PDB file of C-alpha atoms in Angstrom:
ATOM      1  CA  LYS A   1       0.158   0.046  -0.105  1.00  0.00           C
ATOM      2  CA  LYS A   2       1.235   3.511  -0.953  1.00  0.00           C
ATOM      3  CA  TYR A   3       0.405   6.876   0.262  1.00  0.00           C
ATOM      4  CA  TYR A   4       1.031  10.361  -0.751  1.00  0.00           C
ATOM      5  CA  LEU A   5       1.305  13.139   1.643  1.00  0.00           C
ATOM      6  CA  GLU A   6       1.917  16.359  -0.040  1.00  0.00           C
ATOM      7  CA  ARG A   7       3.219  19.446   1.768  1.00  0.00           C
ATOM      8  CA  LYS A   8       2.206  22.661   0.333  1.00  0.00           C
ATOM      9  CA  MET A   9      -0.752  24.804   0.352  1.00  0.00           C
ATOM     10  CA  GLY A  10      -3.483  25.198  -2.341  1.00  0.00           C
ATOM     11  CA  ASN A  11      -4.831  28.619  -3.491  1.00  0.00           C
ATOM     12  CA  SER A  12      -8.702  28.873  -4.090  1.00  0.00           C
ATOM     13  CA  GLU A  13     -11.082  32.167  -4.685  1.00  0.00           C
ATOM     14  CA  SER A  14     -13.827  32.807  -1.957  1.00  0.00           C
ATOM     15  CA  HIS A  15     -17.258  32.961  -3.079  1.00  0.00           C
ATOM     16  CA  ALA A  16     -20.412  34.348  -1.123  1.00  0.00           C
ATOM     17  CA  GLU A  17     -22.131  31.016  -0.520  1.00  0.00           C
ATOM     18  CA  ASP A  18     -19.045  29.815   1.271  1.00  0.00           C
ATOM     19  CA  GLU A  19     -19.847  32.112   4.221  1.00  0.00           C
ATOM     20  CA  ASN A  20     -22.045  29.817   5.725  1.00  0.00           C
ATOM     21  CA  ASP A  21     -20.172  26.406   5.011  1.00  0.00           C
ATOM     22  CA  GLU A  22     -18.131  25.863   8.069  1.00  0.00           C
ATOM     23  CA  PHE A  23     -15.984  23.891   5.745  1.00  0.00           C
ATOM     24  CA  ALA A  24     -15.545  26.417   2.860  1.00  0.00           C
ATOM     25  CA  LYS A  25     -12.140  27.985   4.715  1.00  0.00           C
ATOM     26  CA  PHE A  26     -10.531  24.573   3.612  1.00  0.00           C
ATOM     27  CA  ASP A  27     -11.438  24.560   0.158  1.00  0.00           C
ATOM     28  CA  GLY A  28      -8.349  24.464  -1.780  1.00  0.00           C
ATOM     29  CA  ILE A  29      -6.131  23.428   0.925  1.00  0.00           C
ATOM     30  CA  GLU A  30      -4.251  20.489   0.358  1.00  0.00           C
ATOM     31  CA  THR A  31      -2.804  19.853   4.056  1.00  0.00           C
ATOM     32  CA  LEU A  32      -5.890  18.894   5.460  1.00  0.00           C
ATOM     33  CA  GLY A  33      -6.684  15.993   8.294  1.00  0.00           C
ATOM     34  CA  TYR A  34      -8.440  14.964  11.190  1.00  0.00           C
ATOM     35  CA  ARG A  35      -6.181  16.606  14.583  1.00  0.00           C
ATOM     36  CA  VAL A  36      -6.467  14.808  17.191  1.00  0.00           C
ATOM     37  CA  LEU A  37      -7.392  16.810  20.047  1.00  0.00           C
ATOM     38  CA  GLY A  38      -7.728  14.464  22.989  1.00  0.00           C
ATOM     39  CA  VAL A  39      -7.278  10.803  23.537  1.00  0.00           C
ATOM     40  CA  GLN A  40      -9.013   8.911  26.489  1.00  0.00           C
ATOM     41  CA  PRO A  41      -7.213   6.754  28.662  1.00  0.00           C
ATOM     42  CA  ASN A  42      -6.950   3.000  27.980  1.00  0.00           C
ATOM     43  CA  SER A  43      -8.941   3.903  24.390  1.00  0.00           C
ATOM     44  CA  PRO A  44      -8.293   2.305  21.098  1.00  0.00           C
ATOM     45  CA  ALA A  45      -6.529   5.863  20.284  1.00  0.00           C
ATOM     46  CA  SER A  46      -4.639   5.392  23.403  1.00  0.00           C
ATOM     47  CA  VAL A  47      -3.272   1.970  22.935  1.00  0.00           C
ATOM     48  CA  ALA A  48      -2.375   2.553  19.341  1.00  0.00           C
ATOM     49  CA  GLY A  49      -0.198   5.657  20.526  1.00  0.00           C
ATOM     50  CA  LEU A  50      -2.194   8.627  19.096  1.00  0.00           C
ATOM     51  CA  VAL A  51      -0.657  11.883  20.284  1.00  0.00           C
ATOM     52  CA  SER A  52      -3.276  14.841  21.317  1.00  0.00           C
ATOM     53  CA  PHE A  53      -2.368  18.164  19.202  1.00  0.00           C
ATOM     54  CA  PHE A  54       0.456  16.892  17.116  1.00  0.00           C
ATOM     55  CA  ASP A  55      -1.175  13.735  15.280  1.00  0.00           C
ATOM     56  CA  PHE A  56      -3.261  14.063  12.243  1.00  0.00           C
ATOM     57  CA  MET A  57      -5.235  11.416  10.997  1.00  0.00           C
ATOM     58  CA  VAL A  58      -4.512  11.397   7.136  1.00  0.00           C
ATOM     59  CA  GLY A  59      -5.095   7.892   5.479  1.00  0.00           C
ATOM     60  CA  LEU A  60      -7.316   4.886   6.516  1.00  0.00           C
ATOM     61  CA  ASN A  61      -6.576   1.243   5.049  1.00  0.00           C
ATOM     62  CA  GLY A  62      -4.283   2.460   2.198  1.00  0.00           C
ATOM     63  CA  ARG A  63      -6.278   5.604   1.159  1.00  0.00           C
ATOM     64  CA  MET A  64      -6.426   9.378   1.949  1.00  0.00           C
ATOM     65  CA  LEU A  65      -9.339  10.145   4.449  1.00  0.00           C
ATOM     66  CA  LEU A  66      -9.387  13.144   2.582  1.00  0.00           C
ATOM     67  CA  ALA A  67      -9.406  13.477  -1.448  1.00  0.00           C
ATOM     68  CA  SER A  68      -7.642  15.849  -3.198  1.00  0.00           C
ATOM     69  CA  GLY A  69      -9.923  17.330  -5.608  1.00  0.00           C
ATOM     70  CA  GLU A  70      -7.639  17.009  -8.288  1.00  0.00           C
ATOM     71  CA  GLY A  71      -9.140  16.968 -11.542  1.00  0.00           C
ATOM     72  CA  LEU A  72     -12.683  17.786 -10.021  1.00  0.00           C
ATOM     73  CA  GLU A  73     -15.052  19.802 -12.270  1.00  0.00           C
ATOM     74  CA  ASP A  74     -17.319  22.696 -11.159  1.00  0.00           C
ATOM     75  CA  GLY A  75     -20.144  20.955  -8.845  1.00  0.00           C
ATOM     76  CA  ASP A  76     -18.507  17.917  -8.324  1.00  0.00           C
ATOM     77  CA  GLU A  77     -17.809  16.453  -4.888  1.00  0.00           C
ATOM     78  CA  TYR A  78     -14.876  15.698  -3.501  1.00  0.00           C
ATOM     79  CA  ASP A  79     -14.215  11.379  -2.979  1.00  0.00           C
ATOM     80  CA  ASP A  80     -13.459  11.792   1.023  1.00  0.00           C
ATOM     81  CA  ILE A  81     -13.331   8.877   3.099  1.00  0.00           C
ATOM     82  CA  ASP A  82     -16.804   8.890   5.588  1.00  0.00           C
ATOM     83  CA  LEU A  83     -14.602   8.135   8.421  1.00  0.00           C
ATOM     84  CA  PRO A  84     -17.397   7.744  11.096  1.00  0.00           C
ATOM     85  CA  ALA A  85     -19.312   5.038   8.828  1.00  0.00           C
ATOM     86  CA  VAL A  86     -16.186   3.010   8.309  1.00  0.00           C
ATOM     87  CA  LEU A  87     -15.347   2.824  11.852  1.00  0.00           C
ATOM     88  CA  LYS A  88     -19.310   1.590  12.506  1.00  0.00           C
ATOM     89  CA  ASP A  89     -18.514  -0.687   9.680  1.00  0.00           C
ATOM     90  CA  LYS A  90     -15.589  -2.187  10.949  1.00  0.00           C
ATOM     91  CA  ILE A  91     -16.212  -2.825  14.646  1.00  0.00           C
ATOM     92  CA  GLY A  92     -13.645  -5.205  15.699  1.00  0.00           C
ATOM     93  CA  GLU A  93     -11.735  -5.072  12.734  1.00  0.00           C
ATOM     94  CA  GLU A  94      -7.992  -3.902  12.515  1.00  0.00           C
ATOM     95  CA  LEU A  95      -7.736  -1.058  10.507  1.00  0.00           C
ATOM     96  CA  GLU A  96      -4.614   0.655   9.287  1.00  0.00           C
ATOM     97  CA  LEU A  97      -4.222   4.565   9.886  1.00  0.00           C
ATOM     98  CA  LEU A  98      -1.681   6.978   8.194  1.00  0.00           C
ATOM     99  CA  VAL A  99      -0.803   9.666  10.913  1.00  0.00           C
ATOM    100  CA  TYR A 100       1.543  12.881  10.498  1.00  0.00           C
ATOM    101  CA  ASN A 101       2.765  14.128  13.234  1.00  0.00           C
ATOM    102  CA  ILE A 102       3.650  18.124  12.971  1.00  0.00           C
ATOM    103  CA  LYS A 103       6.516  17.805  16.006  1.00  0.00           C
ATOM    104  CA  SER A 104       8.393  15.101  14.085  1.00  0.00           C
ATOM    105  CA  GLU A 105       7.336  16.203  10.949  1.00  0.00           C
ATOM    106  CA  GLU A 106       7.085  12.534  10.115  1.00  0.00           C
ATOM    107  CA  THR A 107       4.128   9.975   9.025  1.00  0.00           C
ATOM    108  CA  ARG A 108       3.502   6.243  11.047  1.00  0.00           C
ATOM    109  CA  LEU A 109       1.459   3.809  10.192  1.00  0.00           C
ATOM    110  CA  VAL A 110      -0.873   2.730  13.492  1.00  0.00           C
ATOM    111  CA  TYR A 111      -3.233  -0.221  13.890  1.00  0.00           C
ATOM    112  CA  LEU A 112      -6.431   0.078  15.872  1.00  0.00           C
ATOM    113  CA  ILE A 113      -9.538  -2.071  16.488  1.00  0.00           C
ATOM    114  CA  PRO A 114     -12.735   0.467  16.705  1.00  0.00           C
ATOM    115  CA  THR A 115     -15.134  -1.040  19.616  1.00  0.00           C
ATOM    116  CA  ASN A 116     -18.004   0.276  21.808  1.00  0.00           C
ATOM    117  CA  ASN A 117     -16.933  -1.916  24.746  1.00  0.00           C
ATOM    118  CA  TRP A 118     -13.433  -0.340  25.611  1.00  0.00           C
ATOM    119  CA  GLY A 119     -15.178   1.122  28.490  1.00  0.00           C
ATOM    120  CA  GLY A 120     -15.185   5.154  27.286  1.00  0.00           C
ATOM    121  CA  ALA A 121     -17.154   6.696  24.649  1.00  0.00           C
ATOM    122  CA  GLY A 122     -16.738   6.482  21.291  1.00  0.00           C
ATOM    123  CA  LEU A 123     -15.368   3.232  18.813  1.00  0.00           C
ATOM    124  CA  LEU A 124     -12.113   4.889  19.065  1.00  0.00           C
ATOM    125  CA  GLY A 125     -11.833   7.160  22.394  1.00  0.00           C
ATOM    126  CA  VAL A 126     -10.600  10.393  20.261  1.00  0.00           C
ATOM    127  CA  THR A 127     -11.721  13.687  19.916  1.00  0.00           C
ATOM    128  CA  ILE A 128     -11.069  14.793  16.610  1.00  0.00           C
ATOM    129  CA  ARG A 129     -11.400  17.957  14.175  1.00  0.00           C
ATOM    130  CA  LEU A 130     -10.742  18.653  10.865  1.00  0.00           C
ATOM    131  CA  ASP A 131      -7.823  21.225  10.264  1.00  0.00           C
ATOM    132  CA  ASN A 132      -4.788  22.187   8.349  1.00  0.00           C
ATOM    133  CA  TYR A 133      -1.561  20.654   9.216  1.00  0.00           C
ATOM    134  CA  GLY A 134       0.378  22.815   7.080  1.00  0.00           C
ATOM    135  CA  GLY A 135       2.198  25.476   9.315  1.00  0.00           C
ATOM    136  CA  ALA A 136       0.353  24.256  12.518  1.00  0.00           C
ATOM    137  CA  ASP A 137       3.399  23.309  14.428  1.00  0.00           C
ATOM    138  CA  GLU A 138       3.820  27.532  13.843  1.00  0.00           C
ATOM    139  CA  ARG A 139       0.154  28.393  15.301  1.00  0.00           C
ATOM    140  CA  LEU A 140       1.437  27.338  18.938  1.00  0.00           C
ATOM    141  CA  ILE A 141       1.232  29.953  21.925  1.00  0.00           C
ATOM    142  CA  ARG A 142       4.539  30.269  23.983  1.00  0.00           C
ATOM    143  CA  ILE A 143       4.177  31.119  27.727  1.00  0.00           C
ATOM    144  CA  LEU A 144       6.462  33.728  28.354  1.00  0.00           C
ATOM    145  CA  THR A 145       5.646  35.023  31.987  1.00  0.00           C
ATOM    146  CA  VAL A 146       3.431  33.321  34.647  1.00  0.00           C
ATOM    147  CA  GLU A 147       2.177  35.460  37.691  1.00  0.00           C
ATOM    148  CA  HIS A 148       2.606  34.312  41.197  1.00  0.00           C
ATOM    149  CA  ASN A 149      -1.147  32.865  42.464  1.00  0.00           C
ATOM    150  CA  SER A 150      -2.679  33.463  39.026  1.00  0.00           C
ATOM    151  CA  PRO A 151      -4.511  30.537  37.268  1.00  0.00           C
ATOM    152  CA  ALA A 152      -1.665  30.182  35.132  1.00  0.00           C
ATOM    153  CA  SER A 153       0.163  29.520  37.987  1.00  0.00           C
ATOM    154  CA  ILE A 154      -2.068  27.108  39.725  1.00  0.00           C
ATOM    155  CA  ALA A 155      -2.366  25.536  36.686  1.00  0.00           C
ATOM    156  CA  GLY A 156       1.563  24.641  36.629  1.00  0.00           C
ATOM    157  CA  LEU A 157       2.687  26.399  33.741  1.00  0.00           C
ATOM    158  CA  VAL A 158       5.906  26.868  33.065  1.00  0.00           C
ATOM    159  CA  PRO A 159       7.433  30.136  31.684  1.00  0.00           C
ATOM    160  CA  GLU A 160       9.742  29.461  28.471  1.00  0.00           C
ATOM    161  CA  GLU A 161       8.684  26.096  28.357  1.00  0.00           C
ATOM    162  CA  ASP A 162       5.289  25.605  27.894  1.00  0.00           C
ATOM    163  CA  TYR A 163       2.746  26.170  24.871  1.00  0.00           C
ATOM    164  CA  LEU A 164      -0.714  26.370  24.673  1.00  0.00           C
ATOM    165  CA  LEU A 165      -1.684  24.438  21.731  1.00  0.00           C
ATOM    166  CA  GLY A 166      -5.716  24.226  22.367  1.00  0.00           C
ATOM    167  CA  THR A 167      -8.556  22.609  24.838  1.00  0.00           C
ATOM    168  CA  VAL A 168     -10.473  19.464  24.420  1.00  0.00           C
ATOM    169  CA  SER A 169     -12.664  20.691  21.827  1.00  0.00           C
ATOM    170  CA  GLU A 170     -10.827  23.163  19.766  1.00  0.00           C
ATOM    171  CA  SER A 171      -7.344  24.526  18.789  1.00  0.00           C
ATOM    172  CA  LEU A 172      -5.769  27.975  19.283  1.00  0.00           C
ATOM    173  CA  GLU A 173      -5.120  29.944  16.342  1.00  0.00           C
ATOM    174  CA  SER A 174      -3.703  33.287  17.810  1.00  0.00           C
ATOM    175  CA  THR A 175      -3.247  34.921  20.668  1.00  0.00           C
ATOM    176  CA  GLN A 176      -6.880  36.295  19.940  1.00  0.00           C
ATOM    177  CA  SER A 177      -8.536  33.131  19.719  1.00  0.00           C
ATOM    178  CA  LEU A 178      -6.978  32.346  23.056  1.00  0.00           C
ATOM    179  CA  ALA A 179      -8.488  35.664  24.710  1.00  0.00           C
ATOM    180  CA  ASP A 180     -11.440  34.789  22.743  1.00  0.00           C
ATOM    181  CA  LEU A 181     -11.875  31.875  24.606  1.00  0.00           C
ATOM    182  CA  LEU A 182     -10.615  33.103  28.218  1.00  0.00           C
ATOM    183  CA  MET A 183     -13.365  36.051  27.363  1.00  0.00           C
ATOM    184  CA  ALA A 184     -16.132  33.206  27.341  1.00  0.00           C
ATOM    185  CA  PHE A 185     -14.988  31.117  30.241  1.00  0.00           C
ATOM    186  CA  VAL A 186     -14.414  33.785  33.045  1.00  0.00           C
ATOM    187  CA  ASP A 187     -14.303  32.020  36.616  1.00  0.00           C
ATOM    188  CA  THR A 188     -14.678  28.691  34.517  1.00  0.00           C
ATOM    189  CA  VAL A 189     -12.093  25.791  34.350  1.00  0.00           C
ATOM    190  CA  VAL A 190     -11.002  25.180  30.621  1.00  0.00           C
ATOM    191  CA  GLU A 191      -9.640  21.896  29.959  1.00  0.00           C
TER     192      GLU A 191
END
């Protein structure tokens, strides 16, 4: 089985109808995958060694999860793999997953078995989100200082060593996205 992982950005035009499409921002981007946002302990994803925030699921059983769009005419649909449907159809069967890690900039094959009786939520025990892995390592927020007795200090953040990557439900794209998140959750714990 051969996999092809292309590290380049595509260009696309913006259209008015795209404004209501949550996935329109990804049109023309060829470095897409499902970013692993969280991995539940003792889950199939944990056993397979998936790493939160740094791993992107990009291929399954010898095919790329998201089609390149090459050769598509206007109005044609992408030939993407319906990951949830495949997982449901393959419960109890080993799957070969191609994973790209933005930290090591390497791909690796992992093997896992979707199951609904591992003791937690979901078939894999993983939270994922469609995201662009091109330049993802540059969209990190580095902790420079931590005030004594601040929420950051209580959380154990270490200045000059730690980075904020995201929460269990979203990755942070900028300091503005962090500010918006913190304003939305004032006096609330954010994981």
